[in-house]
Amino acid sequence: MILEHTDSENFSAWYDDEQQILHVVYKGVLTAGTTGHCYRWLGEVIQRRPAEVVNAKGSIYDFRQVTGFDSRNLTSAQRQSQQFNSKADISNHPVALLVDTYLQEQILRVELKISPQQDRKRLVHSEAEAYTFIASFHPVDEKAEDSTSTPLP
């Protein structure tokens, strides 16, 4: 079930409560304004639904429809990310960065090199790879599952 959704000319975003994953799809030229708009929306979602956000398994940021990057976006994205990270503990929140082209991959590689918590962020080339990365970040404790599925004597 989609709990939150926003749509604009340059990005769409939604939180899927069933999968517990935040999805962001960027479109066109990615600008500092678009990045700021996305982070403002995310902040509003956190204020409205803090319990759901705490339980989120991860995020998928899809850059496949991005046709270019404004030169100010890298600085803006880094600043917005740092501000956001200072307000919420997201150290256990994996982020899959979905790319399709060489340009998208190279720009995001630069972002990954200058941003903290690189281990929770990964470039991926398909949605399946994004979901696999998020799932691998939260391994299931098989013993805990076995003890809850087997009745006690």
Short mmCIF file of C-alpha atoms in Angstrom, two decimals:
data_model
loop_
_atom_site.label_atom_id
_atom_site.label_comp_id
_atom_site.label_asym_id
_atom_site.label_seq_id
_atom_site.Cartn_x
_atom_site.Cartn_y
_atom_site.Cartn_z
CA MET A 1 0.00 0.00 0.00
CA ILE A 2 1.34 3.42 -0.92
CA LEU A 3 1.15 5.63 2.17
CA GLU A 4 2.77 8.76 0.82
CA HIS A 5 3.20 9.97 -2.74
CA THR A 6 4.35 13.10 -4.54
CA ASP A 7 4.70 13.83 -8.21
CA SER A 8 6.40 16.76 -9.88
CA GLU A 9 7.97 17.51 -13.24
CA ASN A 10 11.42 16.38 -12.09
CA PHE A 11 10.75 13.62 -9.58
CA SER A 12 8.20 11.20 -8.20
CA ALA A 13 8.46 9.70 -4.74
CA TRP A 14 6.45 7.33 -2.63
CA TYR A 15 6.68 5.19 0.47
CA ASP A 16 5.43 1.63 -0.02
CA ASP A 17 4.27 0.41 3.39
CA GLU A 18 3.92 -3.18 2.24
CA GLN A 19 7.55 -3.43 1.09
CA GLN A 20 8.70 -0.82 3.64
CA ILE A 21 10.76 0.90 0.96
CA LEU A 22 11.01 4.52 -0.10
CA HIS A 23 11.13 5.02 -3.87
CA VAL A 24 12.38 8.17 -5.61
CA VAL A 25 12.48 8.51 -9.40
CA TYR A 26 14.35 11.52 -10.75
CA LYS A 27 13.61 12.82 -14.27
CA GLY A 28 15.28 15.20 -16.72
CA VAL A 29 18.13 17.45 -15.59
CA LEU A 30 18.77 16.95 -11.88
CA THR A 31 19.10 20.36 -10.23
CA ALA A 32 19.75 21.62 -6.72
CA GLY A 33 16.11 22.74 -6.63
CA THR A 34 14.86 19.25 -7.41
CA THR A 35 17.09 17.73 -4.76
CA GLY A 36 15.89 20.28 -2.21
CA HIS A 37 12.25 19.64 -3.10
CA CYS A 38 12.76 15.89 -2.62
CA TYR A 39 14.45 16.32 0.78
CA ARG A 40 11.67 18.69 1.94
CA TRP A 41 9.06 16.12 0.95
CA LEU A 42 10.97 13.39 2.79
CA GLY A 43 11.18 15.57 5.91
CA GLU A 44 7.42 16.11 5.79
CA VAL A 45 6.83 12.36 5.48
CA ILE A 46 9.01 11.74 8.52
CA GLN A 47 7.01 14.27 10.52
CA ARG A 48 3.66 12.75 9.47
CA ARG A 49 4.68 9.08 9.74
CA PRO A 50 7.67 8.67 12.06
CA ALA A 51 6.83 5.04 12.98
CA GLU A 52 6.73 3.92 9.35
CA VAL A 53 9.98 5.69 8.53
CA VAL A 54 11.75 4.07 11.48
CA ASN A 55 10.66 0.66 10.17
CA ALA A 56 11.69 1.34 6.56
CA LYS A 57 13.95 -1.36 5.18
CA GLY A 58 15.65 0.96 2.68
CA SER A 59 15.39 3.37 -0.21
CA ILE A 60 15.70 3.11 -3.97
CA TYR A 61 16.74 6.28 -5.78
CA ASP A 62 16.19 5.75 -9.50
CA PHE A 63 18.34 7.96 -11.75
CA ARG A 64 17.61 6.11 -15.02
CA GLN A 65 15.45 8.96 -16.40
CA VAL A 66 18.03 11.64 -15.54
CA THR A 67 19.37 13.27 -18.70
CA GLY A 68 21.90 15.59 -17.06
CA PHE A 69 23.20 16.97 -13.77
CA ASP A 70 23.31 20.66 -12.86
CA SER A 71 26.79 21.53 -11.58
CA ARG A 72 25.37 22.84 -8.28
CA ASN A 73 23.45 19.66 -7.56
CA LEU A 74 26.41 17.72 -6.16
CA THR A 75 27.09 20.36 -3.49
CA SER A 76 23.39 20.75 -2.75
CA ALA A 77 22.83 16.99 -2.47
CA GLN A 78 25.77 16.63 -0.09
CA ARG A 79 24.58 19.52 2.11
CA GLN A 80 20.94 18.33 2.16
CA SER A 81 22.04 14.78 2.95
CA GLN A 82 24.24 15.91 5.84
CA GLN A 83 21.42 18.02 7.29
CA PHE A 84 18.99 15.13 6.97
CA ASN A 85 21.44 12.65 8.49
CA SER A 86 21.96 14.93 11.49
CA LYS A 87 18.22 14.82 12.26
CA ALA A 88 17.70 11.07 11.92
CA ASP A 89 19.80 7.97 12.55
CA ILE A 90 19.92 6.33 9.16
CA SER A 91 23.12 4.34 9.66
CA ASN A 92 21.16 1.09 9.16
CA HIS A 93 19.17 2.36 6.18
CA PRO A 94 20.50 0.99 2.88
CA VAL A 95 20.19 3.14 -0.23
CA ALA A 96 20.26 1.65 -3.72
CA LEU A 97 21.19 4.15 -6.43
CA LEU A 98 19.70 2.81 -9.66
CA VAL A 99 21.55 3.89 -12.83
CA ASP A 100 21.43 3.10 -16.51
CA THR A 101 24.10 5.18 -18.26
CA TYR A 102 27.81 5.73 -17.86
CA LEU A 103 27.26 9.44 -17.04
CA GLN A 104 24.78 8.63 -14.27
CA GLU A 105 27.14 6.06 -12.81
CA GLN A 106 30.19 8.34 -12.87
CA ILE A 107 28.41 11.34 -11.30
CA LEU A 108 27.06 9.16 -8.50
CA ARG A 109 30.46 7.52 -7.95
CA VAL A 110 31.84 10.99 -7.20
CA GLU A 111 28.97 11.57 -4.75
CA LEU A 112 29.69 8.24 -3.04
CA LYS A 113 33.38 9.07 -2.64
CA ILE A 114 32.70 12.36 -0.86
CA SER A 115 29.77 11.28 1.29
CA PRO A 116 29.95 9.44 4.59
CA GLN A 117 28.42 6.01 5.26
CA GLN A 118 29.38 4.60 1.88
CA ASP A 119 28.78 1.02 3.01
CA ARG A 120 25.02 1.60 3.20
CA LYS A 121 24.86 3.04 -0.33
CA ARG A 122 25.37 1.08 -3.53
CA LEU A 123 25.17 1.70 -7.26
CA VAL A 124 22.88 -0.87 -8.90
CA HIS A 125 21.79 -1.49 -12.48
CA SER A 126 18.37 -3.10 -12.01
CA GLU A 127 15.44 -3.04 -9.64
CA ALA A 128 16.11 -6.67 -8.77
CA GLU A 129 19.66 -5.76 -7.76
CA ALA A 130 18.30 -2.88 -5.66
CA TYR A 131 15.93 -5.16 -3.75
CA THR A 132 18.66 -7.78 -3.29
CA PHE A 133 21.02 -5.18 -1.82
CA ILE A 134 18.36 -3.92 0.60
CA ALA A 135 17.47 -7.47 1.65
CA SER A 136 21.14 -8.35 2.19
CA PHE A 137 21.55 -5.35 4.45
CA HIS A 138 18.95 -6.82 6.83
CA PRO A 139 19.69 -10.54 7.05
CA VAL A 140 16.92 -12.60 8.60
CA ASP A 141 17.77 -14.47 11.78
CA GLU A 142 16.81 -18.03 10.82
CA LYS A 143 16.87 -19.27 14.44
CA ALA A 144 14.38 -16.60 15.46
CA GLU A 145 12.11 -17.56 12.56
CA ASP A 146 12.34 -21.26 13.45
CA SER A 147 11.45 -20.64 17.09
CA THR A 148 8.36 -18.61 16.17
CA SER A 149 7.07 -21.08 13.59
CA THR A 150 7.43 -24.18 15.79
CA PRO A 151 5.01 -24.50 18.71
CA LEU A 152 6.53 -25.07 22.13
CA PRO A 153 5.86 -28.49 23.75
#
